[in-house]
XYZ file of C-alpha atoms in Angstrom:
710
model
C 12.977 6.404 -9.275
C 16.490 8.560 -8.749
C 17.003 9.999 -5.683
C 16.589 13.851 -5.275
C 18.480 16.216 -3.387
C 18.556 16.108 0.077
C 15.285 17.193 1.806
C 14.556 19.271 5.011
C 15.406 17.722 8.631
C 11.595 17.577 10.044
C 10.972 14.989 13.008
C 8.021 13.621 14.335
C 6.876 9.830 15.167
C 3.896 7.584 15.738
C 2.589 4.634 17.745
C -0.274 2.814 16.593
C -2.012 0.240 18.784
C -2.197 -2.168 15.937
C -0.103 -5.562 16.159
C 3.361 -5.812 14.713
C 3.269 -9.521 13.956
C 3.840 -9.267 10.563
C 6.821 -7.285 11.355
C 8.349 -8.540 14.686
C 11.828 -6.437 14.127
C 9.532 -3.457 14.813
C 8.459 -1.963 18.178
C 5.824 0.616 17.791
C 5.184 2.065 21.612
C 6.339 5.741 20.236
C 4.047 8.575 20.726
C 3.026 10.180 17.443
C 5.185 13.093 17.883
C 8.853 11.754 18.118
C 11.002 11.883 21.133
C 13.550 13.101 18.691
C 13.597 16.800 19.345
C 14.654 19.929 17.270
C 16.488 22.670 18.745
C 15.041 25.698 16.881
C 18.193 27.733 17.604
C 20.331 25.294 15.485
C 17.542 24.820 12.533
C 19.071 25.752 9.511
C 17.214 27.596 7.043
C 16.589 26.921 3.419
C 17.119 22.811 3.882
C 14.042 22.836 1.696
C 13.339 24.969 -1.313
C 14.083 25.764 -4.982
C 17.223 24.107 -6.611
C 18.768 27.379 -7.384
C 19.032 27.843 -3.505
C 21.017 24.649 -2.660
C 23.773 24.322 -5.571
C 27.007 24.861 -4.971
C 29.014 27.119 -7.148
C 32.781 27.046 -7.479
C 33.905 30.327 -8.617
C 33.155 33.508 -7.368
C 33.885 35.641 -10.310
C 31.725 36.543 -13.390
C 31.060 33.321 -15.553
C 29.876 32.954 -18.604
C 27.796 29.916 -19.567
C 27.011 28.607 -23.095
C 23.925 29.466 -24.563
C 22.172 25.877 -24.897
C 22.072 26.603 -28.750
C 25.811 25.887 -28.748
C 25.467 22.734 -26.903
C 22.710 21.027 -29.209
C 22.646 23.055 -32.668
C 20.675 19.934 -34.449
C 17.880 19.661 -32.403
C 14.224 21.267 -33.096
C 13.798 24.647 -31.587
C 10.840 25.214 -29.826
C 9.053 28.629 -29.757
C 9.225 30.439 -26.220
C 10.265 33.574 -27.460
C 6.919 35.312 -27.831
C 6.131 34.189 -24.166
C 9.262 35.688 -22.979
C 8.608 38.859 -24.648
C 5.056 39.062 -23.559
C 6.519 38.496 -19.966
C 9.160 41.187 -20.250
C 6.440 43.459 -21.578
C 4.939 43.292 -17.837
C 7.871 44.192 -15.840
C 7.158 47.883 -16.553
C 3.439 48.024 -15.769
C 2.015 49.882 -12.826
C 2.420 48.116 -9.658
C 4.988 45.961 -11.211
C 8.391 47.684 -11.955
C 10.777 44.955 -11.854
C 14.026 44.539 -13.662
C 13.954 40.106 -13.413
C 11.514 37.682 -12.669
C 12.030 34.241 -11.166
C 10.015 31.384 -11.996
C 10.327 28.022 -9.805
C 9.191 24.480 -10.415
C 6.921 24.591 -7.176
C 3.432 25.067 -6.538
C 1.983 26.965 -3.395
C 2.881 23.861 -1.196
C 6.502 23.457 -2.314
C 5.502 20.095 -4.255
C 7.725 18.389 -6.516
C 5.251 16.826 -8.988
C 2.059 19.463 -9.415
C -0.907 19.841 -11.160
C -0.754 20.950 -14.875
C -2.042 24.386 -14.093
C 0.921 25.094 -11.872
C 3.349 24.209 -14.239
C 4.707 27.810 -15.041
C 8.206 27.482 -15.472
C 7.542 24.525 -18.149
C 5.115 27.003 -20.228
C 7.429 29.545 -20.181
C 10.556 27.819 -20.952
C 9.861 24.683 -22.901
C 11.688 22.314 -20.250
C 9.437 20.158 -18.721
C 11.552 18.182 -16.353
C 10.186 18.318 -12.543
C 13.233 20.594 -11.302
C 14.646 23.697 -12.319
C 14.232 27.356 -12.000
C 13.892 30.109 -14.753
C 14.966 33.682 -14.647
C 14.075 36.097 -17.218
C 15.525 39.523 -17.137
C 14.843 42.297 -19.595
C 17.492 41.165 -22.069
C 18.127 37.588 -21.135
C 16.588 34.160 -20.230
C 18.344 31.422 -18.319
C 17.461 27.885 -16.782
C 19.080 26.271 -13.912
C 18.807 22.605 -13.489
C 20.502 19.618 -11.771
C 22.625 16.601 -13.411
C 19.312 14.489 -13.706
C 18.006 16.721 -16.474
C 21.115 18.407 -18.115
C 20.409 16.281 -21.121
C 16.735 16.850 -21.374
C 17.048 20.313 -21.055
C 19.674 20.517 -23.772
C 16.765 19.105 -26.137
C 13.969 21.027 -24.875
C 15.198 24.365 -24.660
C 15.350 26.813 -27.476
C 18.451 29.050 -28.472
C 17.050 31.929 -26.510
C 17.376 30.482 -23.424
C 20.838 29.444 -21.742
C 21.210 26.415 -19.737
C 22.769 26.649 -16.463
C 24.355 23.220 -15.481
C 23.863 23.751 -11.629
C 26.580 22.231 -9.507
C 29.010 22.051 -12.491
C 32.498 23.810 -12.040
C 32.407 27.532 -12.660
C 28.459 27.789 -13.043
C 26.831 30.468 -10.830
C 23.924 30.049 -8.944
C 20.800 32.479 -9.600
C 21.508 35.149 -7.463
C 25.044 35.119 -8.163
C 24.101 35.682 -12.120
C 21.823 38.219 -11.020
C 24.051 40.065 -8.898
C 26.248 39.869 -11.811
C 24.182 41.127 -14.702
C 21.779 43.517 -13.036
C 22.775 47.158 -12.134
C 22.720 48.170 -8.397
C 19.433 49.314 -7.495
C 17.940 47.139 -9.655
C 14.567 44.934 -8.298
C 13.597 41.141 -8.876
C 10.506 40.154 -8.867
C 9.242 36.859 -7.487
C 5.461 35.039 -6.363
C 5.614 34.741 -2.819
C 3.090 31.736 -2.782
C 5.716 29.708 -4.819
C 8.789 30.115 -2.663
C 9.139 28.994 0.844
C 9.938 31.419 3.199
C 13.542 30.418 4.153
C 14.132 30.345 0.146
C 13.017 33.712 -0.327
C 14.958 34.919 2.648
C 17.765 33.454 1.358
C 17.440 34.977 -1.818
C 16.665 38.320 -0.585
C 19.922 37.921 1.629
C 22.127 37.242 -1.627
C 20.848 39.700 -4.172
C 21.271 42.303 -1.249
C 24.961 42.241 -1.407
C 24.983 43.846 -4.842
C 21.832 46.381 -3.484
C 19.429 44.336 -5.737
C 15.763 44.367 -4.123
C 13.042 41.422 -3.979
C 9.721 42.320 -4.648
C 6.719 40.205 -3.448
C 3.814 40.318 -6.214
C 1.139 38.868 -4.243
C -1.965 39.840 -6.489
C -0.831 38.453 -9.660
C 1.818 35.517 -11.184
C 3.292 37.170 -14.319
C 3.068 33.915 -16.266
C -0.406 33.231 -15.502
C -0.999 36.608 -17.041
C 0.480 35.724 -20.322
C -1.015 31.929 -20.127
C -4.638 33.351 -19.779
C -7.498 31.666 -21.279
C -5.297 28.456 -22.421
C -4.006 27.938 -18.806
C -5.494 24.548 -17.816
C -8.241 24.718 -15.293
C -7.284 23.855 -11.268
C -8.275 20.138 -10.474
C -11.607 19.079 -9.234
C -11.608 15.143 -8.685
C -13.256 14.059 -5.450
C -11.418 13.370 -2.367
C -11.494 10.029 -0.843
C -11.143 8.458 2.653
C -7.874 6.492 3.110
C -9.507 3.446 5.434
C -7.973 2.532 8.450
C -7.237 -0.745 7.290
C -4.686 0.861 5.293
C -3.744 3.898 7.275
C -3.638 1.880 10.923
C -3.989 4.681 12.936
C -7.263 7.122 13.383
C -7.440 10.832 12.783
C -8.710 11.645 15.895
C -5.534 9.867 17.518
C -3.084 11.579 15.223
C -4.691 15.088 15.755
C -4.629 14.352 19.442
C -0.759 13.795 19.675
C -0.235 16.915 17.136
C -2.307 19.081 19.745
C -0.154 17.751 22.934
C 2.851 18.870 20.783
C 1.178 22.092 20.519
C 1.049 22.878 23.831
C 4.389 21.565 24.618
C 6.043 23.905 22.320
C 3.875 26.995 23.323
C 2.343 27.255 19.796
C -1.739 27.951 19.381
C -1.661 26.292 15.999
C 0.477 25.025 13.340
C 0.124 25.678 9.438
C 0.514 22.580 7.528
C 1.233 23.363 3.976
C 2.551 20.139 2.564
C 0.138 18.266 0.599
C 0.993 14.854 1.689
C 1.386 15.574 5.481
C -2.112 16.991 5.344
C -3.161 13.910 3.621
C -1.592 11.582 5.775
C -2.574 13.397 8.964
C -6.550 13.363 8.226
C -6.088 9.966 6.264
C -7.516 11.389 3.138
C -6.186 11.082 -0.337
C -6.700 12.723 -3.639
C -5.755 12.749 -7.113
C -5.212 16.498 -7.624
C -1.344 15.942 -8.808
C -0.296 13.384 -11.272
C 0.912 10.281 -9.816
C 0.375 11.527 -6.191
C -2.377 10.771 -3.997
C -2.947 14.157 -2.748
C -5.128 17.030 -2.802
C -4.537 20.948 -2.806
C -5.450 22.123 0.597
C -3.923 23.795 3.531
C -4.602 22.551 7.048
C -4.547 24.581 10.115
C -4.296 22.841 13.581
C -5.130 24.563 16.707
C -5.166 23.351 20.321
C -9.246 22.893 20.480
C -9.786 22.971 16.544
C -8.822 22.075 13.120
C -9.689 23.500 9.817
C -8.888 22.486 6.132
C -8.824 24.999 3.348
C -9.956 23.055 0.172
C -12.213 23.405 -2.863
C -15.432 22.241 -1.397
C -16.469 20.738 -4.684
C -13.912 17.974 -4.064
C -15.426 16.977 -0.617
C -17.797 14.112 -1.082
C -20.822 13.217 1.646
C -18.605 10.478 2.783
C -15.246 12.864 3.209
C -17.619 15.528 4.835
C -18.835 12.784 7.397
C -15.188 11.494 7.944
C -14.020 14.998 8.802
C -16.734 15.918 11.001
C -16.268 12.881 12.956
C -12.840 14.003 13.711
C -13.839 17.535 14.702
C -12.640 19.238 11.222
C -14.129 22.152 10.043
C -14.041 22.930 5.938
C -12.795 26.320 4.713
C -12.760 27.897 1.253
C -8.887 27.018 -0.156
C -8.535 30.922 -1.156
C -9.207 31.955 2.486
C -6.001 30.954 4.096
C -4.535 34.219 4.224
C -7.168 35.959 5.990
C -7.719 33.013 8.290
C -3.835 33.443 9.224
C -4.889 37.257 9.713
C -7.548 36.464 11.803
C -5.337 33.998 14.205
C -2.716 36.955 14.468
C -5.526 39.192 15.772
C -6.337 36.611 18.281
C -2.821 36.637 19.744
C -2.236 32.805 18.107
C 1.367 31.543 18.432
C 1.433 30.064 15.161
C 3.869 27.033 14.383
C 5.499 27.469 11.083
C 8.012 25.209 9.263
C 9.382 28.045 7.237
C 11.262 25.714 5.075
C 8.155 24.733 3.381
C 5.440 27.179 4.261
C 5.463 29.596 1.671
C 6.530 33.173 1.876
C 3.015 34.902 1.541
C 1.902 33.360 4.459
C 4.593 33.776 6.551
C 4.789 37.397 5.673
C 1.067 37.569 6.226
C 1.180 36.324 9.763
C 4.360 38.720 10.368
C 2.639 41.775 9.013
C -0.743 41.077 11.191
C 1.439 40.615 14.176
C 3.116 43.946 13.651
C -0.425 45.187 13.595
C -1.668 43.569 16.556
C 1.109 45.090 18.566
C 0.816 48.566 16.930
C -2.837 48.329 18.358
C -2.096 46.440 21.832
C 1.390 47.827 22.399
C 0.593 50.659 24.586
C -1.329 48.243 26.952
C 1.592 46.292 28.316
C 1.557 42.901 28.718
C -1.719 41.057 27.919
C -3.046 37.973 28.862
C -5.225 36.633 25.631
C -8.250 35.252 26.423
C -8.269 32.348 23.958
C -4.630 31.408 24.330
C -3.393 32.850 27.287
C -3.704 29.617 29.174
C -1.096 27.872 27.101
C 1.075 30.537 26.430
C 0.965 33.039 29.503
C 1.553 36.444 29.478
C 2.342 38.094 26.458
C 2.701 41.134 24.503
C 1.401 39.904 21.381
C 1.515 36.944 19.219
C 4.717 35.567 17.740
C 5.713 32.728 15.507
C 7.221 29.406 16.684
C 9.424 28.457 13.780
C 10.402 24.620 13.834
C 10.493 21.849 11.559
C 6.950 20.464 10.791
C 6.493 17.040 13.622
C 4.558 15.303 10.947
C 7.379 14.747 8.481
C 8.840 12.344 10.454
C 5.797 10.742 11.813
C 4.738 10.156 8.378
C 8.096 8.648 7.385
C 7.962 6.045 10.322
C 5.552 3.840 8.786
C 3.255 1.605 11.234
C 2.684 -1.872 10.922
C -0.365 -1.747 8.976
C 1.226 0.782 6.555
C 4.333 -1.546 6.043
C 2.056 -4.860 5.650
C 0.389 -2.521 2.814
C 3.567 -1.718 1.380
C 4.697 -5.177 1.192
C 1.476 -6.500 -0.164
C 1.310 -4.010 -3.042
C 5.054 -4.836 -3.941
C 4.285 -8.480 -4.145
C 1.219 -7.700 -6.366
C 3.184 -5.351 -8.326
C 6.079 -7.811 -8.697
C 3.489 -10.221 -10.494
C 2.593 -7.451 -12.926
C 6.416 -6.864 -13.630
C 6.851 -10.694 -14.126
C 3.493 -10.742 -16.728
C 5.229 -7.625 -18.592
C 9.054 -8.877 -18.910
C 8.005 -12.139 -20.152
C 5.823 -10.411 -22.544
C 8.334 -7.985 -23.855
C 11.418 -10.246 -24.152
C 8.874 -12.916 -26.254
C 7.818 -9.792 -28.316
C 11.512 -8.784 -28.853
C 12.390 -12.294 -29.787
C 9.950 -12.223 -32.469
C 11.408 -9.043 -33.787
C 8.214 -6.885 -33.001
C 9.043 -3.310 -33.390
C 8.078 -1.572 -29.959
C 8.663 2.002 -28.744
C 9.537 3.020 -25.739
C 6.328 4.388 -25.338
C 4.619 1.241 -26.452
C 6.463 -0.500 -23.538
C 5.386 1.902 -20.925
C 1.846 1.821 -22.074
C 1.923 -1.859 -22.046
C 3.562 -2.247 -18.536
C 0.581 0.229 -17.141
C -1.638 -2.265 -18.837
C -0.296 -5.410 -16.633
C -0.407 -3.109 -13.493
C -3.715 -1.793 -14.059
C -5.057 -5.498 -13.876
C -3.903 -5.935 -10.309
C -6.074 -5.191 -7.376
C -6.078 -1.843 -5.657
C -4.151 -0.268 -8.545
C -4.746 3.459 -8.839
C -2.217 5.135 -10.825
C 1.675 5.147 -11.866
C 3.502 6.543 -8.865
C 5.517 8.867 -11.697
C 5.835 9.360 -15.056
C 7.567 5.944 -16.427
C 11.182 6.150 -17.645
C 11.476 4.023 -20.749
C 15.054 4.339 -22.361
C 16.644 2.581 -25.070
C 20.379 2.989 -25.607
C 21.355 6.696 -25.187
C 17.896 7.641 -23.930
C 18.950 5.447 -20.890
C 21.387 8.147 -20.197
C 19.021 10.938 -19.744
C 18.113 10.199 -15.944
C 14.765 11.575 -15.959
C 13.607 10.717 -19.380
C 10.205 10.671 -20.655
C 9.431 9.227 -23.970
C 6.859 11.196 -26.357
C 4.910 9.405 -28.677
C 6.282 11.807 -31.702
C 9.809 11.441 -30.752
C 10.846 8.587 -28.729
C 12.939 5.824 -29.967
C 12.139 2.063 -31.023
C 13.650 -0.402 -28.416
C 16.809 -1.754 -29.736
C 17.417 -5.359 -28.951
C 21.263 -4.859 -29.443
C 21.458 -1.835 -26.601
C 20.791 -1.330 -23.025
C 17.398 -0.906 -22.096
C 16.326 1.081 -18.718
C 13.092 0.826 -17.327
C 12.199 2.955 -14.026
C 8.527 2.899 -12.958
C 6.399 2.357 -10.064
C 2.494 2.450 -9.220
C 0.053 3.803 -6.678
C -2.162 1.293 -4.987
C -4.565 1.808 -2.405
C -2.309 -0.002 0.041
C 1.242 0.970 -0.804
C 3.462 3.081 -3.370
C 6.028 1.163 -5.502
C 9.098 2.253 -7.385
C 11.777 0.189 -9.147
C 14.341 -0.027 -11.994
C 16.097 -2.577 -14.120
C 18.433 -2.499 -16.597
C 18.338 -5.439 -19.241
C 20.064 -6.189 -22.455
C 17.931 -8.361 -25.141
C 21.057 -9.440 -27.280
C 24.709 -9.714 -26.176
C 26.079 -6.959 -23.944
C 29.625 -5.472 -24.188
C 32.282 -6.002 -21.812
C 32.192 -2.696 -20.959
C 28.400 -2.498 -20.455
C 28.729 -5.577 -18.232
C 31.555 -4.154 -16.135
C 29.523 -1.013 -15.456
C 26.630 -2.646 -14.603
C 28.282 -4.989 -12.283
C 29.691 -2.218 -10.410
C 26.554 -0.792 -10.252
C 25.081 -4.164 -8.810
C 28.099 -4.448 -6.318
C 27.216 -0.928 -4.827
C 23.631 -1.792 -5.083
C 24.481 -4.961 -2.686
C 26.481 -3.163 -0.236
C 23.927 -1.010 0.590
C 21.651 -3.488 0.792
C 23.718 -5.307 3.161
C 24.886 -2.313 5.137
C 24.755 -2.573 9.109
C 24.955 0.835 11.096
C 24.154 2.119 14.436
C 21.350 3.863 15.074
C 21.372 8.191 14.631
C 23.046 7.301 11.373
C 22.186 9.788 8.896
C 21.906 8.621 5.293
C 24.496 10.690 3.815
C 27.081 8.425 5.756
C 25.839 5.236 3.484
C 26.032 6.853 0.391
C 29.373 6.008 -0.133
C 28.730 2.233 0.162
C 26.992 2.520 -3.334
C 29.655 4.240 -5.240
C 32.752 2.828 -3.948
C 32.775 0.047 -6.896
C 32.636 2.516 -9.485
C 34.900 5.174 -7.931
C 37.389 2.242 -7.758
C 37.735 2.889 -11.745
C 36.749 6.431 -11.720
C 33.501 6.633 -12.547
C 30.136 7.924 -10.443
C 26.461 9.130 -11.035
C 24.523 12.695 -10.624
C 22.168 11.701 -8.403
C 21.454 10.577 -4.750
C 21.135 6.787 -3.848
C 18.236 6.950 -1.997
C 15.146 8.640 -1.503
C 12.337 7.766 1.244
C 9.038 6.691 0.078
C 5.181 6.973 1.345
C 2.898 4.563 2.443
C 0.191 4.991 -0.563
C 1.421 8.587 -0.908
C 4.183 10.530 -2.795
C 6.611 8.345 -4.105
C 9.385 11.021 -3.158
C 9.221 11.773 0.948
C 11.540 13.033 3.447
C 12.851 13.752 5.732
C 15.255 10.947 5.138
C 17.627 10.381 2.160
C 20.703 8.508 1.129
C 22.993 11.055 -0.845
C 26.445 12.601 -0.958
C 24.579 15.843 -0.016
C 25.647 15.985 3.642
C 23.121 18.781 4.718
C 20.325 16.261 5.484
C 21.362 14.831 9.055
C 17.939 12.868 9.672
C 19.013 9.718 10.919
C 17.690 6.827 9.596
C 15.561 5.079 11.887
C 13.026 1.921 12.039
C 9.754 1.886 9.744
C 11.425 4.008 7.246
C 11.343 3.080 3.236
C 14.255 4.254 1.277
C 15.130 3.370 -2.183
C 18.705 1.764 -3.082
C 19.742 2.957 -6.711
C 22.891 3.461 -7.740
C 23.530 3.715 -11.244
C 26.018 4.821 -14.180
C 25.193 6.699 -17.334
C 27.344 7.380 -20.486
C 25.983 10.581 -22.034
C 24.693 9.708 -25.629
C 25.481 6.224 -25.163
C 23.420 4.153 -22.406
C 22.358 4.415 -18.731
C 22.306 1.572 -16.067
C 20.201 1.848 -12.508
C 19.358 -1.047 -10.162
C 16.473 -0.024 -7.817
C 14.609 -1.770 -4.889
C 12.928 -0.066 -2.226
C 14.269 -1.204 1.375
C 12.749 -0.595 4.646
C 14.669 0.316 7.784
C 15.144 -2.486 10.516
C 16.673 -3.515 13.544
C 19.608 -5.968 13.243
C 20.546 -8.346 16.032
C 24.268 -8.163 16.016
C 26.376 -10.377 18.545
C 27.494 -6.744 20.205
C 26.133 -3.556 20.627
C 28.975 -1.124 21.210
C 27.931 1.855 23.195
C 24.593 0.351 24.143
C 22.735 1.378 21.035
C 21.082 -0.328 18.524
C 22.195 -1.441 14.980
C 20.204 -1.239 11.909
C 19.720 -2.390 8.476
C 17.620 -3.233 5.792
C 14.750 -5.623 4.886
C 13.921 -5.711 0.820
C 10.453 -4.732 -0.327
C 10.860 -5.046 -3.797
C 11.027 -8.572 -5.592
C 12.097 -9.017 -9.385
C 15.139 -10.495 -11.014
C 17.852 -8.657 -11.817
C 19.181 -9.713 -15.059
C 22.506 -11.946 -14.560
C 23.439 -12.061 -18.261
C 24.867 -8.686 -17.688
C 26.847 -9.697 -14.671
C 30.553 -9.961 -15.029
C 30.710 -12.952 -12.308
C 34.750 -12.205 -11.885
C 33.773 -8.940 -10.587
C 31.961 -10.210 -7.678
C 32.984 -11.857 -4.579
C 31.581 -15.201 -3.101
C 29.398 -13.332 -1.051
C 28.251 -10.683 -3.470
C 27.451 -14.051 -5.747
C 25.751 -15.538 -2.641
C 23.546 -12.559 -2.173
C 22.289 -12.195 -5.651
C 21.368 -16.320 -5.496
C 19.556 -15.766 -2.235
C 17.617 -12.655 -3.805
C 16.468 -14.790 -6.799
C 15.359 -17.665 -4.361
C 13.380 -15.050 -2.214
C 11.968 -13.297 -5.683
C 10.573 -16.919 -6.808
C 9.360 -18.103 -3.522
C 7.526 -14.621 -2.966
C 5.906 -14.119 -6.581
C 5.571 -17.209 -8.238
C 2.255 -18.411 -6.191
C 1.132 -15.070 -8.140
C 1.725 -16.100 -11.535
C 0.805 -19.209 -14.158
C 1.813 -19.815 -17.651
C 4.550 -18.269 -19.459
C 5.066 -15.341 -16.595
C 5.784 -17.898 -13.952
C 8.308 -19.695 -16.696
C 9.799 -16.507 -17.059
C 10.456 -16.084 -13.520
C 11.767 -19.306 -13.069
C 14.150 -19.145 -15.760
C 15.223 -15.860 -14.667
C 15.639 -16.670 -10.667
C 18.051 -19.588 -11.331
C 21.219 -19.511 -9.184
C 24.218 -18.265 -11.610
C 26.082 -21.227 -10.985
C 23.368 -23.091 -13.065
C 23.818 -20.989 -15.728
């Protein structure tokens, strides 16, 4: 799956006691919370948040963007107008009184993928992409999204919406647009649960330049008010225990290390709001969010306690025992703010990652701290009975604003997690070989298959593999021009038939009990044009260059991004997405803090045990799309020299599926690159063929032969 914008830099690490024999290039003697320390004074705000806060604008003046209707006049017009009108009617209601309302993509946990009941931006705008921000004023409606979704947004937005192609020359950010169209003294409303504190503060500061006020609407979400009974119910499927044989480290050990970190930073407790962080820390998995093995919950870990805020109906007896044995108490999901107030009233210093914890929680804590000081300020310095031992004398509670230490710990996979990722990728490879064998045979028999038919069949093959749970994202099955829509999702009523005379892009992944997969292959069932072959080969050259990269430790991912683009740049081509994203172990298919992207704000170094995707691409709008994606694990490389006494790192492949050589222009490849391709296919045959038989095994043999023999 294509890479996302850079995520927040949020360190931590871990050290399982299990053997690393399957992964001899790892040395896991690290503490759970990484030696890599963050200086809170240089921690930049808004490294994670809604897209409108991180997009560059190349013009500081007033900008007029073309309405989406001018960009695609012939598309079917949806009807969000009545919804927008109903939303505007709420602006003047008592207790609201706003001139504009911002609807982000996120839920209260800043998730990329969210439950259907929280898809407010999709409901109000009709645009279903996973990234975007809608803004409605009393007479305008605009939607911002990034380059992955431009074509999709053109198709889905009605003429009443203006599409803002974020990042393009002359396109304003949301705050610039609001400053331009609202009169001074105007008010902008948001649901503070849906914005990280940093995002809200940045927005507040940006619009204050034109004397606009940001208003937090705590008690109601305006989209929910008009959605009413038709809004889907919140998910309530049961939570499950993620077995130690897959997790590699028990909950007590993880919590013990985290609590030690709390003491070291002078914190009384930490508030964990990211869903995958809570799931990883507690060795739990859920199915509240499509394609992601997480449950909606908050977690507060104190020096001597831990509380999970979750809908109790999801907690099975097994999960209850699991949590009890780890010393974790249960609390209602909706009681998080009251617990924040209670902790502040006790003088607790809360560790809050303001790049991910929502503004409602942080503002509630700040207000409760102010109340504490009002009640106790006249008494001078106080030593809190419960927290005084770790924090010393204090006049009251205060926040510890630092990145979450869990993000990096989760990213640094332990040997058990790596083994699970390796095993799940091999089973996934077998399913893919069976699928591609079937698809090629059907195409050659002139069977008419839609993009949805193909995606459904792939799911059928995967579902037969041991430990299969779900897809890891909506399969991107794009024939011809649809392949150029970077985040294309075929729909039964509108998808295309797979055309054997056009390029076909398939980006897919799976969730297994022991790992998460993500792979993209681009193929042609007929005879590709010279243009298609050149573009494909240059994408392949970039893929090979990144795969073979060797780099010193402490190298951030953005340094490697140009490796994957160089061959395209040489003929003036590029692609509008990052090159690599982190991937969780039986968790989210997109994971931070690491990434490989042209967005240079993410300074997180690539480290041993991290998993990243390698997925350069090229897309010609309304023509075709190309992407080649494998998952890689960062490993130590034994170089003959170690300049500066540092380690050098490289990558180990996790994905094993043939790359179609029909699309390769061998004249553009060096001898070394041809050697890489042949060696990769040799590994694919060696690792995957024992899992296959019959026509699938024959297909694998035919597609892994050295190119010199073809």
